[in-house]
Coordinates of N, CA and C in Angstrom, one line a residue:
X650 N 56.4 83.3 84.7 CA 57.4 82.4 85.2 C 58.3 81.8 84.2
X651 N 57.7 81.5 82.9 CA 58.8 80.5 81.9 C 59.8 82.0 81.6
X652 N 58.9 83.5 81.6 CA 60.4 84.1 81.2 C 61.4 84.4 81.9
X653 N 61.1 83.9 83.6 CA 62.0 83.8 84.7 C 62.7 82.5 84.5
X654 N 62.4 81.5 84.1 CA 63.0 80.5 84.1 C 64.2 80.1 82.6
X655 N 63.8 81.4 81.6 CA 64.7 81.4 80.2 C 65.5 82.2 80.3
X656 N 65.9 83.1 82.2 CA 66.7 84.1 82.3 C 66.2 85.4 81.2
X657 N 65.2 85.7 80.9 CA 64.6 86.7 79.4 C 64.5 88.0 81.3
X658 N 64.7 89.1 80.6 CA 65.4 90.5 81.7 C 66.6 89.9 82.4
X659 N 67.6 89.3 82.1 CA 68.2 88.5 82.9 C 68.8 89.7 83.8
X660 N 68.9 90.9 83.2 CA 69.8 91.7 84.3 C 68.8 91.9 85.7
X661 N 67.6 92.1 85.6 CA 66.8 92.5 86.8 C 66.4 91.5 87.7
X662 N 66.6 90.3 87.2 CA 66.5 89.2 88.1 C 68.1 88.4 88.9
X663 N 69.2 88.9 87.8 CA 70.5 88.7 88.0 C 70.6 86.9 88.3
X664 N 70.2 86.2 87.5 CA 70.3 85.0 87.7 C 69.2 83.8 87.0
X665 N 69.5 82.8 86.2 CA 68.1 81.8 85.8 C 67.8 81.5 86.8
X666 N 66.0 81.2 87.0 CA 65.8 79.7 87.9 C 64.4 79.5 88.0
X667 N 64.1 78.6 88.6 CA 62.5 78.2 88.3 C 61.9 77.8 89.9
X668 N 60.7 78.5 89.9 CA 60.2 78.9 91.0 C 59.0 77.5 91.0
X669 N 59.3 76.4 92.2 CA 57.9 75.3 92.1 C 57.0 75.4 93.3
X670 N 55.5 75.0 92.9 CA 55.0 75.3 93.9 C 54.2 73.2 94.1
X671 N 55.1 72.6 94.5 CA 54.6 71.1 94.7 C 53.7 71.4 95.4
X672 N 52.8 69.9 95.2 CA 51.6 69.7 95.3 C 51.6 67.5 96.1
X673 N 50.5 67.5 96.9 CA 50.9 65.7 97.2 C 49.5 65.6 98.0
X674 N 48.6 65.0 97.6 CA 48.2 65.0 96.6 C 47.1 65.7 96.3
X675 N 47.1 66.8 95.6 CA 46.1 67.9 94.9 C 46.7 68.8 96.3
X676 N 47.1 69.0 96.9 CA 47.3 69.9 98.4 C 48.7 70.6 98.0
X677 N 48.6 71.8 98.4 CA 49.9 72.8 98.3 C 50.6 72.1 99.3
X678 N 52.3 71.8 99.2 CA 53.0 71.2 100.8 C 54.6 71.9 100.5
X679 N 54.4 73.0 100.3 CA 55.5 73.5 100.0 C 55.8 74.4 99.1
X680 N 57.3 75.2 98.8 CA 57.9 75.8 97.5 C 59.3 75.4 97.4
X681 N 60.0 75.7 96.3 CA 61.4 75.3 95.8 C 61.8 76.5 95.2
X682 N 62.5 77.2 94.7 CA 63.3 78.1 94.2 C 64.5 77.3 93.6
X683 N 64.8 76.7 92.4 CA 66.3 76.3 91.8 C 67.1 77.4 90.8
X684 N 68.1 77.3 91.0 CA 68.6 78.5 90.4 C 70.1 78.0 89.7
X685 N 69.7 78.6 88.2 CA 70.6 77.5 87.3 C 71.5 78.5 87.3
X686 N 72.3 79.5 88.0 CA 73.3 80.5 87.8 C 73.0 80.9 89.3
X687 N 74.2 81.0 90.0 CA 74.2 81.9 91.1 C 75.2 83.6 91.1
X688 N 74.4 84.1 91.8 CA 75.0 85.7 92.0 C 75.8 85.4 93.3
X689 N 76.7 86.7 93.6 CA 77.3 86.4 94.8 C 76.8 86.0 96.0
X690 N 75.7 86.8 96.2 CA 75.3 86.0 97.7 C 74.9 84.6 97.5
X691 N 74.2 84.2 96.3 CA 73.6 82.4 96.2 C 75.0 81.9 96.5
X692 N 76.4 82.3 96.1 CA 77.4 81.8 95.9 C 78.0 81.4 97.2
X693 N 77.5 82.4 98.2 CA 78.3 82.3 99.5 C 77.2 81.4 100.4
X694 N 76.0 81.9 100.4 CA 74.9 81.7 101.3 C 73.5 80.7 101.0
X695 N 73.3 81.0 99.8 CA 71.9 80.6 99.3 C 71.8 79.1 98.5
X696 N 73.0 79.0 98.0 CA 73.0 78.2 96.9 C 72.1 77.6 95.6
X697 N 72.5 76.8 95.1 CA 71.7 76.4 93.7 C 69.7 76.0 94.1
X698 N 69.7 75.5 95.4 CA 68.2 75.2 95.3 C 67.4 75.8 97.0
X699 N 66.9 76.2 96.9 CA 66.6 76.7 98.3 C 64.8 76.3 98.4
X700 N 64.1 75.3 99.3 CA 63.5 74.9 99.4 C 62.7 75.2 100.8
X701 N 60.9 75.0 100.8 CA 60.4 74.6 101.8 C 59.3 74.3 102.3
X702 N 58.8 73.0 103.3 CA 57.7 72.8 102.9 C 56.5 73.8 104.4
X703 N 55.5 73.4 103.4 CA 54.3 73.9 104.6 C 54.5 73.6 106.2
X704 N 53.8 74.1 107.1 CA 54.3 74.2 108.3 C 53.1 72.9 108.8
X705 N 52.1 72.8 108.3 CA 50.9 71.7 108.2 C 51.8 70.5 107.7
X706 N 52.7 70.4 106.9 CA 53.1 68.6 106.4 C 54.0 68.6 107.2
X707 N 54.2 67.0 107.8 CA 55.5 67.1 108.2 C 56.2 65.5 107.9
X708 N 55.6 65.0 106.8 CA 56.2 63.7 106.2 C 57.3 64.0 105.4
X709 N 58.4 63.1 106.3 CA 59.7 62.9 105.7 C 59.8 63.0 103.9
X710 N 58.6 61.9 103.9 CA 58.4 61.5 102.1 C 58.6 62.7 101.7
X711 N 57.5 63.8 101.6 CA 57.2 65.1 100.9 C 58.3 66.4 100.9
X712 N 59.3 66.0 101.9 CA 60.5 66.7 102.0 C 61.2 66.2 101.1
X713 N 61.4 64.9 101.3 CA 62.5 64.0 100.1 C 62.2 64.8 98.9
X714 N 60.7 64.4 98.5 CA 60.6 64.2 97.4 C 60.2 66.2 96.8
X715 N 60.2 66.7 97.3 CA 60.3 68.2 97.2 C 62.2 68.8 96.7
X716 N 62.9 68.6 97.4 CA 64.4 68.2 97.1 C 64.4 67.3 95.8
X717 N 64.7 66.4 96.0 CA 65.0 65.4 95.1 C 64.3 66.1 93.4
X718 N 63.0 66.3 93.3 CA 62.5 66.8 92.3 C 63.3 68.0 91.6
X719 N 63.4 68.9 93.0 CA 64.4 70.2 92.7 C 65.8 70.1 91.9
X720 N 66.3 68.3 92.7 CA 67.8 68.2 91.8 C 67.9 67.8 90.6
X721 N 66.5 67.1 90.3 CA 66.5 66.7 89.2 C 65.9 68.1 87.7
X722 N 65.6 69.1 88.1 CA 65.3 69.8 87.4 C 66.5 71.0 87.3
X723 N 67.1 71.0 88.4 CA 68.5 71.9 88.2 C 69.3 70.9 87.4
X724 N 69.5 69.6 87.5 CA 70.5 68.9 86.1 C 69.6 68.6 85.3
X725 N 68.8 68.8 84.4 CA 68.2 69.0 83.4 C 68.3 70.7 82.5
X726 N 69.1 71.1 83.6 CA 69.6 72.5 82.8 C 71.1 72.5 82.9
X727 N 71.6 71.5 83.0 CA 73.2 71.3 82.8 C 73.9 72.2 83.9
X728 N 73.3 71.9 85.3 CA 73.8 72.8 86.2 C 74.8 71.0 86.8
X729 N 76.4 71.8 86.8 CA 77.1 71.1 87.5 C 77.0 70.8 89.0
X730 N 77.8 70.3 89.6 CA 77.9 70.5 91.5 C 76.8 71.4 91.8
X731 N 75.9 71.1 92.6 CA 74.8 71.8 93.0 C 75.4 72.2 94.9
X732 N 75.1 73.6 95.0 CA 75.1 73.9 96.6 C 74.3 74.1 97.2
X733 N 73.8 73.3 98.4 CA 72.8 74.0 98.9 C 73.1 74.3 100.3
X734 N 72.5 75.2 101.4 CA 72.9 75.6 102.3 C 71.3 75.8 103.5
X735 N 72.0 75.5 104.6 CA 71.0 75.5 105.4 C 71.5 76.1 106.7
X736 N 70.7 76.6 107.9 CA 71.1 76.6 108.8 C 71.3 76.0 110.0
X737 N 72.5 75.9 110.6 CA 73.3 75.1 111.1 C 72.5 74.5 112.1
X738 N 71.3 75.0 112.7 CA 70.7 74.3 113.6 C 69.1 74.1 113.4
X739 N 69.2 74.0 111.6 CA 68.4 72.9 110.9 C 68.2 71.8 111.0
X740 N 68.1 70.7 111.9 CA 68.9 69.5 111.8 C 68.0 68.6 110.6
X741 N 66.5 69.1 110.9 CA 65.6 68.5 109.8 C 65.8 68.8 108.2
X742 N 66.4 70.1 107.6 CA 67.0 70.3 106.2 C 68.4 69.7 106.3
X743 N 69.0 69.4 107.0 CA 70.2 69.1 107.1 C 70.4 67.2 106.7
X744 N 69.3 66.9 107.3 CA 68.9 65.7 107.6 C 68.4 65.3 105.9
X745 N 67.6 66.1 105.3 CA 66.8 66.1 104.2 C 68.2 66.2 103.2
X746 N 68.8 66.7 103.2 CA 69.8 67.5 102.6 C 70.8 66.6 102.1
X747 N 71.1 65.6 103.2 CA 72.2 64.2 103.8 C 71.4 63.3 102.9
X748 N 70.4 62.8 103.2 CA 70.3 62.2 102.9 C 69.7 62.0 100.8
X749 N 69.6 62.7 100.4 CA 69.4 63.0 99.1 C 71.1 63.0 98.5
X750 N 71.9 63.1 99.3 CA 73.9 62.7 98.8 C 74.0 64.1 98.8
X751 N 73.7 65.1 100.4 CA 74.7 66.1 99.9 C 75.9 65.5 100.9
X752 N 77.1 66.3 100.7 CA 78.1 66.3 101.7 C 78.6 67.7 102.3
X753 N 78.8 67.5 103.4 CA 78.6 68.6 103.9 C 80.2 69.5 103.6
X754 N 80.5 70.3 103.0 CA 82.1 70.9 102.7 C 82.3 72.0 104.2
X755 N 81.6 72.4 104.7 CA 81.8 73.4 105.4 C 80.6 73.8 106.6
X756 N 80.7 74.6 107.7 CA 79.9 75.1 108.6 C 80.8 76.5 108.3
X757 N 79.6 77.5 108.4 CA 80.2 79.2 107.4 C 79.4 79.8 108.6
X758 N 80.0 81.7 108.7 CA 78.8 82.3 109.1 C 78.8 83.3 108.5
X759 N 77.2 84.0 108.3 CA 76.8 85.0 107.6 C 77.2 86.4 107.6
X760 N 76.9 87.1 107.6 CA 76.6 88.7 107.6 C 76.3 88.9 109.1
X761 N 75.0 88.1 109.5 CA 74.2 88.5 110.7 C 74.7 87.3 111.9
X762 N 75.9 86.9 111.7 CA 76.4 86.2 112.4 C 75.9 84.7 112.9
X763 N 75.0 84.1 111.8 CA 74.4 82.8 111.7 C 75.1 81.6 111.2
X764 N 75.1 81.0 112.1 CA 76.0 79.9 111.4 C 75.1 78.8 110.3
X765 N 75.7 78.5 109.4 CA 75.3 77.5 108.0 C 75.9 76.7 108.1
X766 N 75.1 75.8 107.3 CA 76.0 74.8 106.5 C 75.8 74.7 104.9
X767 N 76.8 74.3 104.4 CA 77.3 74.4 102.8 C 77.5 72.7 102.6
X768 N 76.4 72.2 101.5 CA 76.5 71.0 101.1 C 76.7 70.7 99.7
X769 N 77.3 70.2 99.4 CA 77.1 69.9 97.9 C 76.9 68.7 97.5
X770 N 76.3 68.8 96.8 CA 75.6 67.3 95.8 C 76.0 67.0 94.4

């Protein structure tokens, strides 16, 4: 994982980022994916932090703070404007999303004709 996260093979991974597996308390409640460099598709679709929690939690708090943790470890790698994207009839990442200061720039649709949304923080 640290040599995923120091971009080290950077061509076979095509991008930094650091894979988390939170925990609240001593219990798995989720994963995060941040990603301090995006490739084309992160660029259109995936964005800088892609998040989520267990299907067992369903406290607001552990969403917050699963996010929030994520933003704070993508700007600790000098990652500017962060994007994150969800789907459009997410209203609960959307919600999570909002409220952590993204804004929403856009509603997009995919490849497979899904509509998103594109927030930045």
């Amino acid at each position: 994982m640290e040599r995923y996260r120091q971009g080290v093979d950077y061509r076979s991974i095509e991008f930094r980022a650091a894979f988390l597996l939170p925990t609240w308390p001593g219990q798995l409640v989720g994963r995060a994916s941040v990603r301090f460099e995006l490739n084309d598709f992160f660029v259109f679709r995936g964005g800088h932090i892609g998040y989520k929690r267990d299907s067992g939690v369903s406290s607001q708090r552990v969403r917050d703070a699963i996010l929030r943790e994520s933003i704070e470890i993508a700007r600790s790698e000098v990652v500017g404007a962060l994007l994150l994207t969800c789907d459009d009839d997410n209203l609960g990442s959307a919600t999570v999303i909002e409220r952590c200061g993204g804004v929403l720039e856009a509603i997009a649709i995919d490849d497979d004709g899904v509509a998103f949304r594109r927030y930045w923080i």
